[in-house]
Amino acid sequence: MQINPKYQNNPAFNKALSAYSEVTSAKKSGGLGTITKFCSNQSQQGLQQDEAKYKEYRKQTQQLKERAGQILYTPNSKKQDFRVCNCGKLRIDKEMPVDVRYDSDKNRASFGNLQYCGSVWTCPDCSKKVSLAKKELVAEAVTSANAKGMHVAMLTLTIPHYLGDDLKDLLTKMKKAKNYLFTNRNSREWFADQFPIVGEITATEVKYSDRNGFHPHLHILLFLNREYQKEDIQRIENDIYEFWAEKCVKQGLGMPSRKHGIDLKMEKTGEKTFASYIAKWGLASELTQSHMKIGNKNMSSLTMWEVLDLAQMETSTSDKYSRIFRTYARAFKGARQIRPSNGLLELLGLKNIEEDEDLANEKEEESSQVYDALFLSEQDWWTLCYHKKRVEFLELVESDFLRDGIQSELKSARDFLFGLKNAPRFSRGRGEGFPPLMNFQK
């Protein structure tokens, strides 16, 4: 483990640094004490206003991600089916160590040179970042459409669902029913004549209840060339319901109820249009709900982050909520959270959506001065991951700097790591390899 700038002139410490230089050469990492431009991942997520809230969010998110990795982990497998199992654990540059960076302006520490999975379905950390980026794209789409004289409506489609239904089967049939709603001849001709659609953006969501099982549904932003009055919207909603019910029945989903099967809204064009619609989407807001106390959760309509939160209290990954989360993860694996119709973004003058993993690993904009405080050896990093103490370690780095200033020796953080490495029953033999989950790439 290498320390901050004050140790560059310490002869005893320089000797230790030279022994470690094969991994962290000055040529590749820059000398200790170099101030770099860096914007922490967490500040990107809009939580910088309230420090206490931010730190609680960071801890909660890490706990949820660890639990997701445990639930979805496949023992004795060289490659995990779900990237969240190794999210934030493997290095980007295999020749460089994991580094600890400290933002003195915000008193925030973070890890660098790590890969993130980009999974919007199973990783609460990546889901937040990716969803925020996609919400920005949707906001730009609505703004661009309004500027071009278009109007936007929100269509919500729901299917019948019961406890014991196969979620993957429901998703497949719902997707086909939605596709046929807009492409089958009878409904396609009706849309062209009564409710012409320029394009649409679809978001898929799912909730769960013990009474009715999984509840997948679709939120669709419809881009139109004209605005419709309230009485017209009601008539159009009734007609669309008839088509939707027909498509659902043909796909073997059963007849959706008139009350819950469809909802069509159209707000007046203006600054509040996007805010009104996006509030109905669960894109990033679901994550904040998962951090509420269990007693405050609506148990009849749980988000998947709330299911994962409940799974944290279970003793086994074979218990109820862990099995529910695993079923959900398998059903949604490879699915897209947001899907624009062909040609819509180009028509609106927008770029195509980046891949989720690219968004999660996107380099942040330069915003503040950050110190390269520490470089962690492979054993140091493995120790923190093994004990699930990464957030606690960052908190100690932050408290050391806050207490002692930028010249801090980081004694609390170093003592904490030393204690973990020398904990009873934790000493590892020299020839012993890392367990599969932490089999770092070299």
Coordinates of C-alpha atoms in Angstrom, one line a residue:
M1 CA 0.0 0.0 0.0
Q2 CA 1.5 3.3 -1.0
I3 CA 0.8 6.6 0.8
N4 CA 0.4 10.3 -0.2
P5 CA 3.0 13.0 -1.0
K6 CA 4.5 13.5 2.4
Y7 CA 6.3 10.1 2.2
Q8 CA 8.2 10.9 -0.9
N9 CA 11.1 12.4 1.2
N10 CA 11.0 9.7 3.8
P11 CA 14.1 7.4 3.1
A12 CA 12.6 4.4 5.0
F13 CA 9.4 4.6 3.0
N14 CA 11.2 5.2 -0.3
K15 CA 12.8 1.8 0.1
A16 CA 9.4 0.2 0.4
L17 CA 8.2 2.0 -2.6
S18 CA 11.0 0.8 -4.8
A19 CA 10.2 -2.8 -3.9
Y20 CA 6.7 -2.1 -5.2
S21 CA 7.7 -0.3 -8.4
E22 CA 7.1 -3.2 -10.7
V23 CA 3.4 -2.7 -10.2
T24 CA 3.2 1.1 -9.9
S25 CA 5.9 2.6 -11.9
A26 CA 6.1 6.4 -12.1
K27 CA 5.9 6.2 -15.8
K28 CA 2.4 4.6 -15.7
S29 CA 0.8 6.0 -12.6
G30 CA 2.6 9.4 -12.1
G31 CA 4.5 10.3 -9.0
L32 CA 2.8 10.3 -5.6
G33 CA 1.5 13.8 -4.9
T34 CA 0.4 14.4 -8.5
I35 CA -2.9 16.3 -8.4
T36 CA -5.2 15.0 -11.0
K37 CA -8.5 16.1 -12.3
F38 CA -11.3 13.7 -11.3
C39 CA -15.0 13.7 -10.6
S40 CA -16.1 11.0 -8.3
N41 CA -18.7 8.5 -9.4
Q42 CA -20.9 9.3 -6.5
S43 CA -20.9 13.1 -7.1
Q44 CA -22.1 12.2 -10.7
Q45 CA -25.2 10.7 -9.1
G46 CA -26.6 13.9 -7.7
L47 CA -26.1 13.2 -4.0
Q48 CA -23.5 15.8 -3.2
Q49 CA -25.9 18.2 -1.6
D50 CA -26.3 16.3 1.6
E51 CA -23.1 14.7 2.8
A52 CA -24.8 12.4 5.4
K53 CA -27.3 11.3 2.8
Y54 CA -24.5 10.7 0.3
K55 CA -22.5 8.5 2.7
E56 CA -25.6 6.5 3.7
Y57 CA -26.4 6.0 0.0
R58 CA -22.9 4.8 -0.7
K59 CA -23.0 2.3 2.1
Q60 CA -26.6 1.1 1.2
T61 CA -25.7 0.7 -2.5
Q62 CA -22.6 -1.3 -1.7
Q63 CA -24.5 -3.6 0.6
L64 CA -27.2 -4.2 -2.0
K65 CA -24.6 -4.8 -4.7
E66 CA -22.8 -7.3 -2.5
R67 CA -26.1 -9.1 -1.8
A68 CA -26.9 -9.2 -5.5
G69 CA -23.5 -10.7 -6.2
Q70 CA -24.0 -13.4 -3.6
I71 CA -27.5 -14.3 -4.9
L72 CA -26.4 -14.5 -8.5
Y73 CA -22.9 -16.1 -8.0
T74 CA -22.3 -19.5 -9.6
P75 CA -19.8 -21.6 -7.6
N76 CA -16.9 -23.2 -9.3
S77 CA -17.5 -21.3 -12.5
K78 CA -14.6 -19.5 -14.3
K79 CA -17.0 -16.9 -15.8
Q80 CA -20.0 -15.6 -13.9
D81 CA -23.3 -15.3 -15.8
F82 CA -24.0 -11.9 -14.1
R83 CA -21.4 -9.1 -14.3
V84 CA -22.6 -7.7 -11.0
C85 CA -20.8 -10.5 -9.2
N86 CA -17.5 -8.8 -10.1
C87 CA -18.7 -5.2 -10.4
G88 CA -16.2 -2.7 -9.0
K89 CA -13.7 -5.5 -8.1
L90 CA -11.6 -6.1 -11.2
R91 CA -9.1 -3.7 -12.6
I92 CA -9.3 -1.8 -15.9
D93 CA -5.5 -1.7 -16.3
K94 CA -4.2 -5.1 -15.3
E95 CA -0.7 -3.7 -14.9
M96 CA -1.7 -1.1 -12.4
P97 CA -3.0 -1.4 -8.8
V98 CA -6.3 -0.1 -7.4
D99 CA -5.7 3.5 -6.3
V100 CA -7.5 5.5 -3.6
R101 CA -8.3 9.1 -4.6
Y102 CA -9.3 11.9 -2.3
D103 CA -11.2 15.0 -3.2
S104 CA -10.2 17.6 -0.6
D105 CA -13.0 20.0 -1.6
K106 CA -15.7 17.5 -0.9
N107 CA -13.9 15.3 1.6
R108 CA -14.7 12.2 -0.5
A109 CA -12.5 9.2 -1.2
S110 CA -13.1 6.8 -4.0
F111 CA -11.3 3.9 -5.8
G112 CA -9.8 4.1 -9.2
N113 CA -8.8 1.7 -12.0
L114 CA -11.9 -0.5 -11.5
Q115 CA -14.4 -2.0 -14.0
Y116 CA -18.1 -1.6 -13.5
C117 CA -20.8 -3.9 -14.9
G118 CA -23.3 -1.5 -16.3
S119 CA -26.3 -3.7 -15.3
V120 CA -29.5 -1.6 -14.9
W121 CA -31.4 -4.7 -13.7
T122 CA -29.1 -6.2 -11.0
C123 CA -26.6 -3.6 -9.9
P124 CA -28.0 -0.7 -7.9
D125 CA -24.8 1.3 -8.3
C126 CA -24.6 1.1 -12.1
S127 CA -28.4 1.3 -12.5
K128 CA -28.4 4.7 -10.9
K129 CA -25.7 6.1 -13.2
V130 CA -27.0 4.5 -16.4
S131 CA -30.6 5.5 -15.6
L132 CA -29.7 9.1 -15.0
A133 CA -27.9 9.2 -18.3
K134 CA -30.9 7.7 -20.1
K135 CA -33.3 10.1 -18.3
E136 CA -31.2 12.9 -19.7
L137 CA -31.6 11.5 -23.2
V138 CA -35.3 11.2 -22.8
A139 CA -35.5 14.8 -21.6
E140 CA -33.5 15.9 -24.6
A141 CA -35.9 13.9 -26.8
V142 CA -39.0 15.6 -25.3
T143 CA -37.4 19.0 -25.6
S144 CA -36.3 18.5 -29.2
A145 CA -39.8 17.2 -30.1
N146 CA -41.4 20.3 -28.5
A147 CA -39.0 22.6 -30.4
K148 CA -40.0 20.9 -33.7
G149 CA -43.7 21.4 -32.9
M150 CA -44.4 17.8 -31.8
H151 CA -46.4 16.7 -28.8
V152 CA -45.8 13.9 -26.4
A153 CA -48.2 11.5 -24.7
M154 CA -47.6 8.8 -22.1
L155 CA -49.1 5.3 -22.6
T156 CA -48.9 2.7 -19.8
L157 CA -49.7 -0.9 -20.7
T158 CA -50.3 -3.6 -18.1
I159 CA -51.0 -7.3 -18.5
P160 CA -52.9 -9.9 -16.3
H161 CA -50.5 -11.5 -13.8
Y162 CA -50.8 -14.0 -11.1
L163 CA -48.7 -15.6 -8.4
G164 CA -46.7 -18.5 -9.9
D165 CA -46.6 -17.0 -13.4
D166 CA -43.3 -17.5 -15.3
L167 CA -41.8 -14.0 -15.5
K168 CA -39.7 -14.6 -18.6
D169 CA -42.8 -16.0 -20.4
L170 CA -44.8 -13.0 -19.4
L171 CA -42.1 -10.6 -20.7
T172 CA -41.9 -12.5 -24.0
K173 CA -45.7 -12.5 -24.5
M174 CA -46.0 -8.8 -23.4
K175 CA -43.3 -7.8 -25.9
K176 CA -45.1 -9.6 -28.7
A177 CA -48.5 -8.1 -27.8
K178 CA -47.0 -4.6 -27.8
N179 CA -45.3 -5.2 -31.1
Y180 CA -48.6 -6.4 -32.7
L181 CA -50.5 -3.5 -31.2
F182 CA -48.5 -1.1 -33.5
T183 CA -47.9 -3.4 -36.5
N184 CA -51.0 -5.6 -37.0
R185 CA -53.1 -4.4 -39.9
N186 CA -56.3 -3.6 -38.0
S187 CA -54.7 -1.6 -35.2
R188 CA -52.0 -0.1 -37.5
E189 CA -54.6 1.4 -39.8
W190 CA -56.5 2.7 -36.8
F191 CA -53.4 4.5 -35.4
A192 CA -52.6 6.0 -38.8
D193 CA -56.1 7.4 -39.1
Q194 CA -57.1 8.3 -35.6
F195 CA -53.8 8.7 -33.6
P196 CA -50.8 9.0 -35.9
I197 CA -47.5 8.3 -34.1
V198 CA -44.2 9.7 -35.3
G199 CA -42.2 7.5 -32.9
E200 CA -42.0 6.1 -29.4
I201 CA -39.7 5.3 -26.5
T202 CA -40.5 2.3 -24.4
A203 CA -39.4 1.6 -20.8
T204 CA -39.9 -1.8 -19.2
E205 CA -40.5 -2.2 -15.5
V206 CA -41.6 -4.9 -13.1
K207 CA -42.8 -5.0 -9.5
Y208 CA -43.7 -7.9 -7.2
S209 CA -46.3 -8.8 -4.6
D210 CA -47.0 -12.0 -2.6
R211 CA -50.6 -11.9 -3.8
N212 CA -50.2 -11.5 -7.5
G213 CA -46.5 -12.3 -8.2
F214 CA -44.5 -10.4 -10.8
H215 CA -46.1 -7.4 -12.4
P216 CA -44.3 -6.4 -15.6
H217 CA -45.6 -3.3 -17.4
L218 CA -44.6 -0.8 -20.1
H219 CA -44.4 3.0 -20.1
I220 CA -44.3 4.4 -23.6
L221 CA -43.7 8.0 -24.6
L222 CA -45.6 8.6 -27.8
F223 CA -44.3 11.4 -30.1
L224 CA -47.2 13.0 -32.1
N225 CA -47.7 15.7 -34.7
R226 CA -50.7 17.2 -33.0
E227 CA -52.2 17.9 -29.6
Y228 CA -55.4 16.2 -28.4
Q229 CA -58.0 17.5 -26.0
K230 CA -59.0 15.6 -22.8
E231 CA -62.2 14.3 -24.3
D232 CA -60.4 13.0 -27.4
I233 CA -57.8 11.3 -25.2
Q234 CA -60.5 9.4 -23.3
R235 CA -62.1 8.2 -26.6
I236 CA -58.7 7.2 -27.9
E237 CA -57.8 5.4 -24.7
N238 CA -61.0 3.3 -25.0
D239 CA -60.2 2.3 -28.5
I240 CA -56.5 1.4 -27.7
Y241 CA -57.7 -0.7 -24.9
E242 CA -59.8 -2.8 -27.2
F243 CA -56.8 -3.5 -29.5
W244 CA -54.5 -4.1 -26.5
A245 CA -57.0 -6.6 -24.9
E246 CA -57.2 -8.4 -28.3
K247 CA -53.4 -8.7 -28.6
C248 CA -53.0 -9.9 -25.0
V249 CA -55.6 -12.6 -25.4
K250 CA -54.0 -13.8 -28.7
Q251 CA -50.7 -14.1 -26.9
G252 CA -52.2 -16.2 -24.2
L253 CA -52.0 -13.5 -21.5
G254 CA -55.7 -13.3 -20.8
M255 CA -57.9 -10.2 -20.8
P256 CA -56.5 -7.2 -19.1
S257 CA -58.9 -5.2 -16.9
R258 CA -60.2 -1.9 -18.3
K259 CA -59.3 -0.1 -15.1
H260 CA -55.6 -1.2 -14.9
G261 CA -54.8 -2.5 -18.4
I262 CA -54.2 0.8 -20.1
D263 CA -53.6 4.5 -19.2
L264 CA -53.2 7.3 -21.6
K265 CA -52.1 10.8 -20.5
M266 CA -51.3 13.9 -22.5
E267 CA -49.9 17.0 -20.8
K268 CA -49.8 20.5 -22.2
T269 CA -46.6 21.2 -24.0
G270 CA -44.1 23.2 -21.9
E271 CA -41.3 23.0 -19.4
K272 CA -43.2 20.7 -17.1
T273 CA -44.0 18.1 -19.7
F274 CA -41.0 16.0 -19.2
A275 CA -41.1 16.2 -15.4
S276 CA -44.7 15.1 -15.4
Y277 CA -44.1 12.0 -17.5
I278 CA -40.7 11.0 -16.2
A279 CA -42.1 11.0 -12.6
K280 CA -44.2 8.0 -13.7
W281 CA -41.2 6.1 -14.9
G282 CA -39.3 4.2 -12.3
L283 CA -35.9 4.8 -14.0
A284 CA -33.8 6.1 -11.1
S285 CA -36.4 6.8 -8.4
E286 CA -36.9 3.1 -7.6
L287 CA -33.4 3.0 -6.1
T288 CA -34.2 5.6 -3.4
Q289 CA -37.2 3.6 -2.4
S290 CA -35.0 0.6 -1.6
H291 CA -33.4 2.4 1.2
M292 CA -36.6 3.0 3.2
K293 CA -37.2 1.0 6.3
I294 CA -39.0 -2.3 5.7
G295 CA -42.1 -1.0 7.6
N296 CA -42.5 1.8 5.1
K297 CA -42.4 -0.4 2.1
N298 CA -45.6 -1.1 0.1
M299 CA -45.5 -4.9 0.4
S300 CA -48.2 -5.2 -2.2
S301 CA -46.0 -3.5 -4.9
L302 CA -42.3 -4.0 -4.3
T303 CA -39.7 -2.7 -6.6
M304 CA -36.8 -5.1 -7.3
W305 CA -34.4 -3.0 -5.2
E306 CA -36.8 -3.4 -2.3
V307 CA -36.9 -7.1 -2.9
L308 CA -33.1 -7.1 -2.8
D309 CA -33.2 -5.1 0.4
L310 CA -35.5 -7.7 2.0
A311 CA -33.1 -10.4 0.8
Q312 CA -30.3 -8.8 2.8
M313 CA -32.0 -10.0 6.0
E314 CA -32.2 -13.6 4.9
T315 CA -29.7 -16.2 6.1
S316 CA -29.5 -18.1 2.8
T317 CA -29.5 -17.1 -0.9
S318 CA -32.1 -19.9 -1.2
D319 CA -34.6 -18.1 0.9
K320 CA -37.8 -16.4 -0.4
Y321 CA -36.7 -12.9 -1.5
S322 CA -33.3 -14.1 -2.8
R323 CA -35.1 -16.6 -5.0
I324 CA -37.5 -13.9 -6.3
F325 CA -34.5 -11.6 -7.1
R326 CA -32.7 -14.5 -8.9
T327 CA -35.8 -15.3 -10.9
Y328 CA -36.1 -11.6 -11.9
A329 CA -32.5 -11.3 -12.8
R330 CA -32.6 -14.4 -15.1
A331 CA -35.7 -13.2 -16.8
F332 CA -34.4 -9.7 -17.5
K333 CA -30.9 -10.7 -18.5
G334 CA -30.0 -9.1 -21.8
A335 CA -33.2 -7.0 -21.9
R336 CA -33.1 -3.3 -22.6
Q337 CA -34.4 -0.8 -20.1
I338 CA -35.1 1.9 -22.7
R339 CA -35.9 1.2 -26.3
P340 CA -36.5 4.1 -28.9
S341 CA -38.3 3.2 -32.1
N342 CA -36.2 3.0 -35.3
G343 CA -35.3 6.5 -36.6
L344 CA -36.8 8.5 -33.8
L345 CA -33.6 9.8 -32.3
E346 CA -32.2 10.6 -35.7
L347 CA -35.4 12.5 -36.5
L348 CA -34.9 14.5 -33.3
G349 CA -31.3 15.2 -34.0
L350 CA -30.0 13.0 -31.1
K351 CA -27.3 10.4 -30.9
N352 CA -28.1 6.7 -30.3
I353 CA -28.0 5.5 -26.7
E354 CA -24.6 4.2 -25.6
E355 CA -24.3 0.7 -24.2
D356 CA -25.1 0.4 -20.5
E357 CA -21.6 -0.9 -19.6
D358 CA -20.0 2.1 -21.5
L359 CA -22.2 4.5 -19.6
A360 CA -21.3 2.9 -16.3
N361 CA -17.5 3.1 -17.1
E362 CA -17.7 6.5 -18.8
K363 CA -14.9 8.9 -17.8
E364 CA -16.2 11.7 -15.7
E365 CA -15.8 15.4 -16.6
E366 CA -13.0 17.2 -14.9
S367 CA -14.3 19.2 -12.0
S368 CA -12.0 19.4 -9.0
Q369 CA -8.6 18.7 -7.6
V370 CA -8.1 15.2 -6.3
Y371 CA -5.1 13.6 -4.7
D372 CA -3.8 10.1 -5.5
A373 CA -3.8 9.2 -1.8
L374 CA -3.0 5.5 -1.8
F375 CA -2.1 2.6 -4.1
L376 CA -3.4 -0.8 -2.9
S377 CA -1.5 -4.0 -3.6
E378 CA -3.4 -7.0 -4.9
Q379 CA -3.5 -8.5 -1.4
D380 CA -4.7 -5.2 0.1
W381 CA -7.5 -5.0 -2.4
W382 CA -8.5 -8.6 -2.1
T383 CA -8.6 -8.2 1.7
L384 CA -11.0 -5.3 1.5
C385 CA -13.2 -7.2 -0.9
Y386 CA -13.1 -10.4 1.1
H387 CA -14.2 -8.7 4.3
K388 CA -16.7 -6.5 2.4
K389 CA -15.1 -3.4 4.0
R390 CA -14.5 -1.2 1.0
V391 CA -16.9 1.6 2.1
E392 CA -15.7 1.5 5.7
F393 CA -12.1 1.9 4.4
L394 CA -13.1 4.9 2.4
E395 CA -14.8 6.4 5.4
L396 CA -11.6 6.1 7.4
V397 CA -9.6 7.7 4.7
E398 CA -12.0 10.6 4.7
S399 CA -12.0 10.9 8.5
D400 CA -8.2 10.9 8.6
F401 CA -7.9 13.6 6.0
L402 CA -10.6 15.7 7.7
R403 CA -9.0 15.4 11.0
D404 CA -5.3 15.8 10.1
G405 CA -5.4 17.7 6.8
I406 CA -3.9 16.7 3.5
Q407 CA -0.6 15.7 5.1
S408 CA -2.4 13.0 7.1
E409 CA -0.5 9.7 7.6
L410 CA -3.9 7.9 7.2
K411 CA -3.2 6.0 10.4
S412 CA -6.7 4.9 11.0
A413 CA -7.1 3.6 7.5
R414 CA -3.7 1.8 7.5
D415 CA -4.4 0.3 10.9
F416 CA -7.8 -0.9 9.8
L417 CA -6.3 -2.6 6.7
F418 CA -3.5 -4.1 8.8
G419 CA -6.0 -5.5 11.2
L420 CA -8.1 -7.1 8.4
K421 CA -5.0 -8.7 6.9
N422 CA -3.9 -10.1 10.3
A423 CA -7.4 -11.2 11.5
P424 CA -7.6 -14.6 13.1
R425 CA -8.3 -17.4 10.6
F426 CA -7.5 -15.1 7.8
S427 CA -3.8 -15.6 7.1
R428 CA -3.3 -17.0 3.7
G429 CA -0.4 -19.3 2.7
R430 CA 2.0 -18.0 0.1
G431 CA 1.0 -20.6 -2.5
E432 CA -2.8 -20.2 -1.9
G433 CA -4.7 -18.7 -4.7
F434 CA -7.6 -16.2 -4.6
P435 CA -11.1 -17.6 -4.5
P436 CA -13.0 -17.7 -7.8
L437 CA -15.1 -14.5 -7.1
M438 CA -12.0 -12.5 -6.5
N439 CA -9.8 -14.1 -9.2
F440 CA -8.2 -10.9 -10.3
Q441 CA -7.2 -10.5 -13.9
K442 CA -3.5 -10.3 -14.5

